[in-house]
mmCIF file of the C-alpha atoms, coordinates in Angstrom:
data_MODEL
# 
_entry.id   MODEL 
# 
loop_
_atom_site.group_PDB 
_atom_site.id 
_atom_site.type_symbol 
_atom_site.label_atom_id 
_atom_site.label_alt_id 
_atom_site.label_comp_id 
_atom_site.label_asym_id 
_atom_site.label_entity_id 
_atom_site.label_seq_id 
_atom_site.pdbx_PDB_ins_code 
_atom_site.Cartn_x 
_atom_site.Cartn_y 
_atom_site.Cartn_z 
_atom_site.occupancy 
_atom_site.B_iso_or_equiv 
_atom_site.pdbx_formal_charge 
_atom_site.auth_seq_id 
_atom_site.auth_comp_id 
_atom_site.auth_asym_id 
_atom_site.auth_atom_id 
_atom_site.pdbx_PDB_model_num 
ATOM 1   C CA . UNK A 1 1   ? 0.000  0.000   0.000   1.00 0.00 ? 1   UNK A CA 1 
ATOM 2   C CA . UNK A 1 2   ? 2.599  2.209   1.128   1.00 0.00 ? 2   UNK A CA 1 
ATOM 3   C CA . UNK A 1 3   ? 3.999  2.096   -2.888  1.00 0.00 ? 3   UNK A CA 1 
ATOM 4   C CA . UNK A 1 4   ? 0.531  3.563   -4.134  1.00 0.00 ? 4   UNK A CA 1 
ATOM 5   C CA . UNK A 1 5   ? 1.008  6.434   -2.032  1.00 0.00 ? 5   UNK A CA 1 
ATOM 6   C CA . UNK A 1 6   ? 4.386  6.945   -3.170  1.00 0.00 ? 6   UNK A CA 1 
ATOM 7   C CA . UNK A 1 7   ? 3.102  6.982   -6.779  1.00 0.00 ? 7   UNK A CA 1 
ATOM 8   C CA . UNK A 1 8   ? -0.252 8.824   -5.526  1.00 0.00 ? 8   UNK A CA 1 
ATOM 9   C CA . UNK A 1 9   ? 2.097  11.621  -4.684  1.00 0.00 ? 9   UNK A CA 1 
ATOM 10  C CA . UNK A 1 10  ? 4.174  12.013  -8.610  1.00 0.00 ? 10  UNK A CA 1 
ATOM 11  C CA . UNK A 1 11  ? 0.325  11.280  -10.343 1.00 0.00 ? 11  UNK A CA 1 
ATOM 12  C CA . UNK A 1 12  ? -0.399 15.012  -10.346 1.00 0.00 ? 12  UNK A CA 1 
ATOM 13  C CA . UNK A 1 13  ? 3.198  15.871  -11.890 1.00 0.00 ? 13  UNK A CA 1 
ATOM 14  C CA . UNK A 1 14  ? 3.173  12.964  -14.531 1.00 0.00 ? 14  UNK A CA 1 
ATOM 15  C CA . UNK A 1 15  ? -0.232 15.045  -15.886 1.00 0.00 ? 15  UNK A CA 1 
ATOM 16  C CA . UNK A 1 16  ? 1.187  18.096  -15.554 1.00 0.00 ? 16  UNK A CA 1 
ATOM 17  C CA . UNK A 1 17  ? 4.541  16.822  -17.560 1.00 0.00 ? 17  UNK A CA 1 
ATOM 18  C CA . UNK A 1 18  ? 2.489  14.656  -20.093 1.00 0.00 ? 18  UNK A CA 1 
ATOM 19  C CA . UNK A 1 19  ? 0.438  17.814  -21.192 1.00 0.00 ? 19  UNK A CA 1 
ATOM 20  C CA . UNK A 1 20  ? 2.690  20.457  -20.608 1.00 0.00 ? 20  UNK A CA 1 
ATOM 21  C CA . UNK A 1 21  ? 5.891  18.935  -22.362 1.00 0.00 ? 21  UNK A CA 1 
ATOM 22  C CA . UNK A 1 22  ? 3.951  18.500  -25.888 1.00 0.00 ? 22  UNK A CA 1 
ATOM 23  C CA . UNK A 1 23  ? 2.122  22.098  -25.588 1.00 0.00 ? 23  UNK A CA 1 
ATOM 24  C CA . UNK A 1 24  ? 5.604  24.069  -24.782 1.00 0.00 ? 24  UNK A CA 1 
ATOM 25  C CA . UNK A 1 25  ? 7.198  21.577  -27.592 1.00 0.00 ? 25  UNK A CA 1 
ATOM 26  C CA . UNK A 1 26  ? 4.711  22.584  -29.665 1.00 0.00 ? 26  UNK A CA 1 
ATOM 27  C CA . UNK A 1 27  ? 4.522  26.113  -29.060 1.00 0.00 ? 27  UNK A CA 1 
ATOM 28  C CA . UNK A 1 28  ? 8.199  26.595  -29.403 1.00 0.00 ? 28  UNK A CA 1 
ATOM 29  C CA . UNK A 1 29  ? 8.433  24.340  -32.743 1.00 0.00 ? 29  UNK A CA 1 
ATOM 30  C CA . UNK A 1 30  ? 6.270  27.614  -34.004 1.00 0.00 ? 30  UNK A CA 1 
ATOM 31  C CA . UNK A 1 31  ? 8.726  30.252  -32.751 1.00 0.00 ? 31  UNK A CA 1 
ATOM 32  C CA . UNK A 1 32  ? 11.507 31.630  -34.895 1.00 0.00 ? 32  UNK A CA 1 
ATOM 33  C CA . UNK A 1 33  ? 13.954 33.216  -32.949 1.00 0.00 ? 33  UNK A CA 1 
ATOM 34  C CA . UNK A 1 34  ? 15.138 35.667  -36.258 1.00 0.00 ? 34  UNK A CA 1 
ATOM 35  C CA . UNK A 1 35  ? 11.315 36.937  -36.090 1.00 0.00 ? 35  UNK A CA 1 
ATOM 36  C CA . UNK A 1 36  ? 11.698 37.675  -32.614 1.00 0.00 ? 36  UNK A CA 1 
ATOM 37  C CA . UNK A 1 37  ? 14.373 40.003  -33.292 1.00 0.00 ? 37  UNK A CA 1 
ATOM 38  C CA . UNK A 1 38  ? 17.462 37.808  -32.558 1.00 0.00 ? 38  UNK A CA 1 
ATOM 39  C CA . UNK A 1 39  ? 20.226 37.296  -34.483 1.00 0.00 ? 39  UNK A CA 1 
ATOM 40  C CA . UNK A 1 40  ? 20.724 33.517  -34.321 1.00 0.00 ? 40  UNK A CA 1 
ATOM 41  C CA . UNK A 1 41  ? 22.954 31.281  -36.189 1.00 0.00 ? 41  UNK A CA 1 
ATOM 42  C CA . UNK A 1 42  ? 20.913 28.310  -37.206 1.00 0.00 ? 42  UNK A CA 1 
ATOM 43  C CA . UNK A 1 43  ? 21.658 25.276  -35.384 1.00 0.00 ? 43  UNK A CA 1 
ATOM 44  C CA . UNK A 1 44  ? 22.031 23.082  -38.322 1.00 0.00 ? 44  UNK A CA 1 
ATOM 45  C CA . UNK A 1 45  ? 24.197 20.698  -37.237 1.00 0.00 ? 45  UNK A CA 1 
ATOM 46  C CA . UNK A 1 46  ? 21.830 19.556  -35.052 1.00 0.00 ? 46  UNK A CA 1 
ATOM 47  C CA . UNK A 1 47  ? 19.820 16.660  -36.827 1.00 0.00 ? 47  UNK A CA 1 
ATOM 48  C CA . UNK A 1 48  ? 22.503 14.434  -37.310 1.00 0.00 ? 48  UNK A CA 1 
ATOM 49  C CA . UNK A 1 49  ? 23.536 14.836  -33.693 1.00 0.00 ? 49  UNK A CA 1 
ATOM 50  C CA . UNK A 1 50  ? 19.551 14.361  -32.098 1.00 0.00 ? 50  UNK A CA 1 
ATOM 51  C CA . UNK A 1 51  ? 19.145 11.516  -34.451 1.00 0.00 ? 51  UNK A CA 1 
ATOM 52  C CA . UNK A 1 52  ? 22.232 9.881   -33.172 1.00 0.00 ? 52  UNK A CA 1 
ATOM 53  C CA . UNK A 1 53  ? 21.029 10.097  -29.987 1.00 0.00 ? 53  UNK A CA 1 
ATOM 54  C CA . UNK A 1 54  ? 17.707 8.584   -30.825 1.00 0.00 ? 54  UNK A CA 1 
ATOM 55  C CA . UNK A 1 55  ? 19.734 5.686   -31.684 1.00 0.00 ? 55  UNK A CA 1 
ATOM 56  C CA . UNK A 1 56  ? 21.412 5.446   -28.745 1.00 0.00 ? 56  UNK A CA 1 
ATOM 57  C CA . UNK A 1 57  ? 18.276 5.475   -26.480 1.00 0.00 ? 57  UNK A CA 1 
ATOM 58  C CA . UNK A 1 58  ? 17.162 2.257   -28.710 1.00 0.00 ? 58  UNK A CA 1 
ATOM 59  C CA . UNK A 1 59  ? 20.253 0.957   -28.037 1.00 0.00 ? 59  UNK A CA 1 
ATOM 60  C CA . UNK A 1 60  ? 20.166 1.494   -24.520 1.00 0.00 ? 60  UNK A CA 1 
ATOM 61  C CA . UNK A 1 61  ? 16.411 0.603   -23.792 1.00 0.00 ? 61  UNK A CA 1 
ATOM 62  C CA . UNK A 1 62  ? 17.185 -2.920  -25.640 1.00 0.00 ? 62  UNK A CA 1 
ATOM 63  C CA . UNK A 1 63  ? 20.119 -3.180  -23.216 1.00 0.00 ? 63  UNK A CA 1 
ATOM 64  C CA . UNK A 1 64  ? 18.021 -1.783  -20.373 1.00 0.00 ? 64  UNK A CA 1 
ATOM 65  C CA . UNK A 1 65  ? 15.730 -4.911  -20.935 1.00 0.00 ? 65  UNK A CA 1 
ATOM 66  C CA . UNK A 1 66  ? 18.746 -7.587  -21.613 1.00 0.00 ? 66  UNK A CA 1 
ATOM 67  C CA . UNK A 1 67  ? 20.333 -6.247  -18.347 1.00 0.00 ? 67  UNK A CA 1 
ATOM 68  C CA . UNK A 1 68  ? 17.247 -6.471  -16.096 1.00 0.00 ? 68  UNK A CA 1 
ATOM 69  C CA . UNK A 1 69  ? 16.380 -10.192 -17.854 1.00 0.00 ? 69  UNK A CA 1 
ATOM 70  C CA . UNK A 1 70  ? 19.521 -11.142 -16.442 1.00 0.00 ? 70  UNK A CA 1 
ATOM 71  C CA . UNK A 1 71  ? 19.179 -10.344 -13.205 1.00 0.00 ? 71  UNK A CA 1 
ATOM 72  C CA . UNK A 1 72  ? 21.296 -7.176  -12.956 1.00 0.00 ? 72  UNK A CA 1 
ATOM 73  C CA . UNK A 1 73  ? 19.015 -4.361  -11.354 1.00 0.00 ? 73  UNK A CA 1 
ATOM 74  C CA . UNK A 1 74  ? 21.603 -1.622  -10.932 1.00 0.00 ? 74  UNK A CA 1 
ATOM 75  C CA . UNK A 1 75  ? 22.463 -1.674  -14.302 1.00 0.00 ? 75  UNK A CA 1 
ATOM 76  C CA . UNK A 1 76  ? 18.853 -1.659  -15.805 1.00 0.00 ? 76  UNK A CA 1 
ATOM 77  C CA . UNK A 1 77  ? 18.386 1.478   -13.502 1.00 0.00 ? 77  UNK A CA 1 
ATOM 78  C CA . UNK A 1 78  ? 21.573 3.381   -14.671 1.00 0.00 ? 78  UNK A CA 1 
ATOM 79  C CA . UNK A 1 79  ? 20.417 2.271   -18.762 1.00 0.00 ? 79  UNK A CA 1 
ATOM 80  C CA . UNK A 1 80  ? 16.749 3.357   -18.179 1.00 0.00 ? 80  UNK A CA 1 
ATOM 81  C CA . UNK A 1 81  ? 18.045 6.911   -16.401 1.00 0.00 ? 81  UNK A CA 1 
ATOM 82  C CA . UNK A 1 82  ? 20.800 7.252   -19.095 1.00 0.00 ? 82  UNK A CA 1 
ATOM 83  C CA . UNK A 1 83  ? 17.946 6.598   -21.469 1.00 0.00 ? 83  UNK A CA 1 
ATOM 84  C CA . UNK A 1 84  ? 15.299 9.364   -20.239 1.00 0.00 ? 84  UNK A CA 1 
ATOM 85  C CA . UNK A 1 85  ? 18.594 11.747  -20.466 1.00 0.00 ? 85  UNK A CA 1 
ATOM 86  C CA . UNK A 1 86  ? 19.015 11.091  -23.998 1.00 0.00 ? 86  UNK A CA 1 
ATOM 87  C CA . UNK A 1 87  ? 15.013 11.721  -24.759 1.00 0.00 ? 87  UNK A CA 1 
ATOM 88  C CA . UNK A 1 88  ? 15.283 14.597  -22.503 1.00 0.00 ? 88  UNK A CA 1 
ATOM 89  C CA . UNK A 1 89  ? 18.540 16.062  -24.718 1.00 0.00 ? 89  UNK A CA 1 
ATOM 90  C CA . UNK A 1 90  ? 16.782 14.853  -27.634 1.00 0.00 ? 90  UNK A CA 1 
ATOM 91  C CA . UNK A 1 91  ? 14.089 17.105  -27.238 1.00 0.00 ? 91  UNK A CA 1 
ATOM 92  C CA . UNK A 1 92  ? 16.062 20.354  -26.459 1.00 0.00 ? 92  UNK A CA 1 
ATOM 93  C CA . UNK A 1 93  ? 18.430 19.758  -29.254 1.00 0.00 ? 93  UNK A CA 1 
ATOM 94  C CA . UNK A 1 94  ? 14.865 19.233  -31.042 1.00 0.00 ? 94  UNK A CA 1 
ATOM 95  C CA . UNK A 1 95  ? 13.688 22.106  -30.335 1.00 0.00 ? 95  UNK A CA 1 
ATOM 96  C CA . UNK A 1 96  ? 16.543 24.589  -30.682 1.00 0.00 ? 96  UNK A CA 1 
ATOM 97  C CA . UNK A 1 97  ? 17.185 23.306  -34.232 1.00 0.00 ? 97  UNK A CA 1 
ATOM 98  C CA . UNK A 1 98  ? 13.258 24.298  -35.270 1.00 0.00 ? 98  UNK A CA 1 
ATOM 99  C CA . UNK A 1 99  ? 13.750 27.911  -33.111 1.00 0.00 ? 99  UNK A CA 1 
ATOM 100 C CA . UNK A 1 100 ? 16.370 28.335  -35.695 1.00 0.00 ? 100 UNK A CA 1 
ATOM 101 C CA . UNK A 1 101 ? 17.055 27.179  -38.946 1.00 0.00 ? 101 UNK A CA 1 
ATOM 102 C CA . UNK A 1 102 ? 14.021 26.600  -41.402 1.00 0.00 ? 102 UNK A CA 1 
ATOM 103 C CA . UNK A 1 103 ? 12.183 23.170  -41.689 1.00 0.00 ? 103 UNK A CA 1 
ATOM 104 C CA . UNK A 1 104 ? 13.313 20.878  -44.126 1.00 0.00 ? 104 UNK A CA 1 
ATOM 105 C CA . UNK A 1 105 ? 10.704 19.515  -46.449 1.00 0.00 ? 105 UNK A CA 1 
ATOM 106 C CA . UNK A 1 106 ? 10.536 15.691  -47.719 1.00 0.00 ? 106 UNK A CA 1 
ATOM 107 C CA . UNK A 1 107 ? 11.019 15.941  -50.769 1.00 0.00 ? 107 UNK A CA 1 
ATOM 108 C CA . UNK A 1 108 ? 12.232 19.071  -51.547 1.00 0.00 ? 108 UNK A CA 1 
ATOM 109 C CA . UNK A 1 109 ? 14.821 18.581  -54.032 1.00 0.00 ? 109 UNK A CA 1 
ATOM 110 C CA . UNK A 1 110 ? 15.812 22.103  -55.352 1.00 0.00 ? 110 UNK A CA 1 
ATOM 111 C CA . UNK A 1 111 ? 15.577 23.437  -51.649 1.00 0.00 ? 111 UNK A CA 1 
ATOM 112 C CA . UNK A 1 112 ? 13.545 25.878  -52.755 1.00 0.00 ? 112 UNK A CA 1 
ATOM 113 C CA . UNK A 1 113 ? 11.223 25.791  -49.873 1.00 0.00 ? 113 UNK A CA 1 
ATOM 114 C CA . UNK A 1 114 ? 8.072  24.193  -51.819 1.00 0.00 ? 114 UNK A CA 1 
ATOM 115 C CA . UNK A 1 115 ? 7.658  19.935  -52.719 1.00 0.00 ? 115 UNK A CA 1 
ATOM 116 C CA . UNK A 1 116 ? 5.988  21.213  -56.385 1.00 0.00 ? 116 UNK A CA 1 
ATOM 117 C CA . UNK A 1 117 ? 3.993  18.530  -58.110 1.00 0.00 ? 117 UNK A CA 1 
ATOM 118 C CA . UNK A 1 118 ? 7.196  17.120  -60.054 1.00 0.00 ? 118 UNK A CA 1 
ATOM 119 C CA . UNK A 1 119 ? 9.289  16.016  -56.802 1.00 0.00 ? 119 UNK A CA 1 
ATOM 120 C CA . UNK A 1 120 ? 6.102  14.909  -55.242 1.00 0.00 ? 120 UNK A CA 1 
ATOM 121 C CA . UNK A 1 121 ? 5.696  12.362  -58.301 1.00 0.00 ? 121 UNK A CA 1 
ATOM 122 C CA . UNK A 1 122 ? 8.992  11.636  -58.480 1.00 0.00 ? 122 UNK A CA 1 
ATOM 123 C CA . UNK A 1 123 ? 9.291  10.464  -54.842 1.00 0.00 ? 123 UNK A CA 1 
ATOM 124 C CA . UNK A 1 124 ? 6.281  7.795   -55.063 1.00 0.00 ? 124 UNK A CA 1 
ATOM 125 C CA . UNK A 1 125 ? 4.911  5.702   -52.694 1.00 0.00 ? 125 UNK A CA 1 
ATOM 126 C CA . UNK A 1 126 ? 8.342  6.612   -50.662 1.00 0.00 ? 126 UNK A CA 1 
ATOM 127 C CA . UNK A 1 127 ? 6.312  9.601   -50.018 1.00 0.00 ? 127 UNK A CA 1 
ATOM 128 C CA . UNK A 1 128 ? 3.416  8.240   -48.357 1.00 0.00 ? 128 UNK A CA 1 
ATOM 129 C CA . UNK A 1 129 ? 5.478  5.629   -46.449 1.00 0.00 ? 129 UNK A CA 1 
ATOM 130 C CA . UNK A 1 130 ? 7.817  8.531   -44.819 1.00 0.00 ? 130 UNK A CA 1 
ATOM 131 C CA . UNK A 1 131 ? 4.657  10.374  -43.996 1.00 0.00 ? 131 UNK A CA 1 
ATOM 132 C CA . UNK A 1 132 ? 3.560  7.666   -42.256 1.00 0.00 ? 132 UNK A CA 1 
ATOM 133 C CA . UNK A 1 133 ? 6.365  6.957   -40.217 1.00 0.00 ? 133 UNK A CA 1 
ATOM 134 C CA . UNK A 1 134 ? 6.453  10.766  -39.231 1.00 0.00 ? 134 UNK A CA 1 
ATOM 135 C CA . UNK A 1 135 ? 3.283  10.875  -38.161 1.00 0.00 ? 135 UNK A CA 1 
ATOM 136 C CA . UNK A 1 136 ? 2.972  7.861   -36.105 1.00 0.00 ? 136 UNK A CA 1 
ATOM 137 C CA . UNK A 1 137 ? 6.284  8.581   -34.830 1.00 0.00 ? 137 UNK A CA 1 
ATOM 138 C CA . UNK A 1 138 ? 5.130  11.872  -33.374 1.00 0.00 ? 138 UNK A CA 1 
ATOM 139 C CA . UNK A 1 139 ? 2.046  10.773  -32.021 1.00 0.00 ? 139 UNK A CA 1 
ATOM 140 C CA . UNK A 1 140 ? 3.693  8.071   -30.065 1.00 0.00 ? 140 UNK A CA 1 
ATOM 141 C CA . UNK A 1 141 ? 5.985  10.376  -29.126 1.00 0.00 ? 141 UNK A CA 1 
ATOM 142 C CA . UNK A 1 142 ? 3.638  12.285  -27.677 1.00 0.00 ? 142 UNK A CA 1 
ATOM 143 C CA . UNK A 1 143 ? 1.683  9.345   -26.086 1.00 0.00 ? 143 UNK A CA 1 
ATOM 144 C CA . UNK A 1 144 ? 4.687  7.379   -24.163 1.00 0.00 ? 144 UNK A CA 1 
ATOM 145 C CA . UNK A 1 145 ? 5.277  10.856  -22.346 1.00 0.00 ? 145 UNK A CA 1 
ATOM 146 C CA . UNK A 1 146 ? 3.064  9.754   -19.211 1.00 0.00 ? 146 UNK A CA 1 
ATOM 147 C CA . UNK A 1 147 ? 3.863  6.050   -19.806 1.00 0.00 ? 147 UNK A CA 1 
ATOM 148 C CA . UNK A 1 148 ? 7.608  6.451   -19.056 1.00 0.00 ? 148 UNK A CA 1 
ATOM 149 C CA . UNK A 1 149 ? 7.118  8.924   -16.364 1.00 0.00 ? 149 UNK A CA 1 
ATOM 150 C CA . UNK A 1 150 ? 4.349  6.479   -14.816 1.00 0.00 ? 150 UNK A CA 1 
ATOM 151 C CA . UNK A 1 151 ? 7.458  3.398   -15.210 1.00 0.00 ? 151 UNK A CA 1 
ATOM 152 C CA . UNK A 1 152 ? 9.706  5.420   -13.789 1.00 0.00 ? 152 UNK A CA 1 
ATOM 153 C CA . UNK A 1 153 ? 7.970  6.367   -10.855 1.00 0.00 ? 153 UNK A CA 1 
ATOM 154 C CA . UNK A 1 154 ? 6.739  2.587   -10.191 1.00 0.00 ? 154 UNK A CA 1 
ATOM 155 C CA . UNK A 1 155 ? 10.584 1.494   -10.153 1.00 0.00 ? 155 UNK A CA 1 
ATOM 156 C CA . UNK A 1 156 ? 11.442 4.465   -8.042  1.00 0.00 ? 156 UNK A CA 1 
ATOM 157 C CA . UNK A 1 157 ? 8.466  3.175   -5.313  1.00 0.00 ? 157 UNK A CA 1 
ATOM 158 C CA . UNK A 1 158 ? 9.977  -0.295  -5.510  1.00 0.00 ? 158 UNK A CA 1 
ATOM 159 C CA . UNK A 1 159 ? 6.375  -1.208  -7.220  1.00 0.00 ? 159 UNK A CA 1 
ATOM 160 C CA . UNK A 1 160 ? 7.822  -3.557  -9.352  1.00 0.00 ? 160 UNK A CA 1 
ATOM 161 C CA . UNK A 1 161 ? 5.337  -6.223  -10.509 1.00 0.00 ? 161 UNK A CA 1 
ATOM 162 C CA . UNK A 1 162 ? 3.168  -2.783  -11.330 1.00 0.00 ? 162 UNK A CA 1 
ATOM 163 C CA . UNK A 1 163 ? 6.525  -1.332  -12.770 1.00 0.00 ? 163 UNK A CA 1 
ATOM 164 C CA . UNK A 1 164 ? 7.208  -4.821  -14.942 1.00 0.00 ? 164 UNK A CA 1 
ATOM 165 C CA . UNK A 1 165 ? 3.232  -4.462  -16.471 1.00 0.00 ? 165 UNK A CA 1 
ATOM 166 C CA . UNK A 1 166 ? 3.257  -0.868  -17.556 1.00 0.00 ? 166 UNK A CA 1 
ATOM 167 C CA . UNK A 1 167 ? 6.758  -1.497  -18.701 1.00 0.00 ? 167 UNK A CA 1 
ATOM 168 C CA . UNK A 1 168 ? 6.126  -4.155  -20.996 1.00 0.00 ? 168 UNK A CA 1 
ATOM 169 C CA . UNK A 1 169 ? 3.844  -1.538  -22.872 1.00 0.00 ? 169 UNK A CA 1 
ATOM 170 C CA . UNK A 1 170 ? 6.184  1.459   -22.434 1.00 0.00 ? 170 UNK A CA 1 
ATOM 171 C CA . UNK A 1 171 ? 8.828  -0.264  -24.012 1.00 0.00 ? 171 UNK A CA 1 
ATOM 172 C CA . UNK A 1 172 ? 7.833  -0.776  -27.638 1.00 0.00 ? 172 UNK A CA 1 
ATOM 173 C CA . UNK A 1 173 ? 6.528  2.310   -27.970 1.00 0.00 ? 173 UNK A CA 1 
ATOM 174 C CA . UNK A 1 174 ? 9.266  4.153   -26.869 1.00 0.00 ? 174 UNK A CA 1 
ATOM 175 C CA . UNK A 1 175 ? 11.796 1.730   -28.899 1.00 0.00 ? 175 UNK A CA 1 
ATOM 176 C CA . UNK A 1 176 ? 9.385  2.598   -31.728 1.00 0.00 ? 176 UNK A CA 1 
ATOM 177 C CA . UNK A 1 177 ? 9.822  6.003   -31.023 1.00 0.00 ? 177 UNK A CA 1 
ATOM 178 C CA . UNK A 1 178 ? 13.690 6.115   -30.934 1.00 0.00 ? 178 UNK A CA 1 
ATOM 179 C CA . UNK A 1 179 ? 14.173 4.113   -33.732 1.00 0.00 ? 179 UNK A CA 1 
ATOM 180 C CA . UNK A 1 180 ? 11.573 5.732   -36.314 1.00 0.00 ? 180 UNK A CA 1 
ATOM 181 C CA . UNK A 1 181 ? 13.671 9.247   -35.203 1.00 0.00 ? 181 UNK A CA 1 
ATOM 182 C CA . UNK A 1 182 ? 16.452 7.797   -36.853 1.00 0.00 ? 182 UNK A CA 1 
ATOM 183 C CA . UNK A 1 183 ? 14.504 6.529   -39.709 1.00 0.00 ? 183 UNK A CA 1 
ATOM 184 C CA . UNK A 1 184 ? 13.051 10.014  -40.046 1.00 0.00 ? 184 UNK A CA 1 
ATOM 185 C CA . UNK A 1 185 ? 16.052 11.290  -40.293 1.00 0.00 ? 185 UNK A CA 1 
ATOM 186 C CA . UNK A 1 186 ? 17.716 9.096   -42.606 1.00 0.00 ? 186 UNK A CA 1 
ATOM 187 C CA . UNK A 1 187 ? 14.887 9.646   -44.960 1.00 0.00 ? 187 UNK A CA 1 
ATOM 188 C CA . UNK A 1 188 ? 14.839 13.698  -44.732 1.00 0.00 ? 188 UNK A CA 1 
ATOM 189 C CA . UNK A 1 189 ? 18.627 13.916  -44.692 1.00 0.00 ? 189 UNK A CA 1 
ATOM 190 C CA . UNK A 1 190 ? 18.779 14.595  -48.419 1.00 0.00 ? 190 UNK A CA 1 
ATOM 191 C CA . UNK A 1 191 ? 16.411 17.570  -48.258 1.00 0.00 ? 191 UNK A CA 1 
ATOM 192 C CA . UNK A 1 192 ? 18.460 19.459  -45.636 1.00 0.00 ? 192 UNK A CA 1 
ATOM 193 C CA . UNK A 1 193 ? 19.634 22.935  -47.407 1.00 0.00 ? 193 UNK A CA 1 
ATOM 194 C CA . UNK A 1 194 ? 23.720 22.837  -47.183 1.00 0.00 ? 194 UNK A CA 1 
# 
């Protein structure tokens, strides 16, 4: 019992982090710091770098669930922590990039700001399957917000048969979410202006 209060007490938090953390993402995703008035390089060596890490939160959540499979607690903590690090860098680095340098379109292929009829037919069904990725990777994105938090907080009140259920749906979402990052970025690379 005394583990429900513990998680009682981070409940209110978890839905203030789960809404508040896509709002302000999405709010700032809007802003562009050059129509504020600043005079800010763009941060355009940024993708490559946020996508890496993407990759290495997959890599560390499959580890995370190798190490804890074999018994070895400590380290399954110090992977999952290292993990929510790399999401939480992920989305700064995120958002500082789109406070700064223009969107790059899919597709886009004279970098001329517009995907005209032409590169849109000339990209195919690639198109539609890179759309799809984006947008399920986003809304995931979006969704395994509380679910981590709510993981987290069951490991950190020693609630661990509650922790192990919620985790096994936190998990492939969240690899899911890493991994189509990468993808995304792998697929929009080409479109980046130089």
């Amino acid at each position: 019992m005394e583990h429900k209060s513990i998680e009682k007490k981070y409940n209110v938090w978890i839905i203030i982090l789960s809404i508040a953390i896509p709002v302000v993402v999405a709010i700032l995703f809007g802003i562009k710091l050059k129509d504020l008035g600043y005079d800010v390089a763009p941060l355009s060596f940024l993708p490559p770098i946020y996508a890496t890490i993407n990759g290495i939160t997959a890599l560390l959540l499959i580890s995370a669930v190798l190490s804890i499979k074999n018994g070895k607690r400590k380290l399954h903590e110090y992977l999952m922590k290292t993990a929510i690090a790399c999401s939480v860098a992920f989305l700064a680095m995120y958002v500082a990039y789109h406070m700064t340098a223009e969107s790059a379109k899919f597709g886009d292929a004279n970098f001329d700001g517009q995907v005209d009829l032409a590169e849109q037919t000339s990209l195919g069904i690639i198109r539609y399957i890179y759309y799809f990725i984006l947008i399920t990777h986003i809304i995931l994105s979006v969704i395994v917000i509380p679910f981590v938090l709510l993981t987290y907080v069951r490991a950190i009140s020693q609630s661990f048969e509650r922790h192990k259920k919620i985790a096994r749906i936190t998990f492939p979402i969240w690899l899911y979410v890493a991994v189509t990052g990468v993808i995304v970025y792998l697929m929009i690379a080409p479109y980046y202006a130089n």
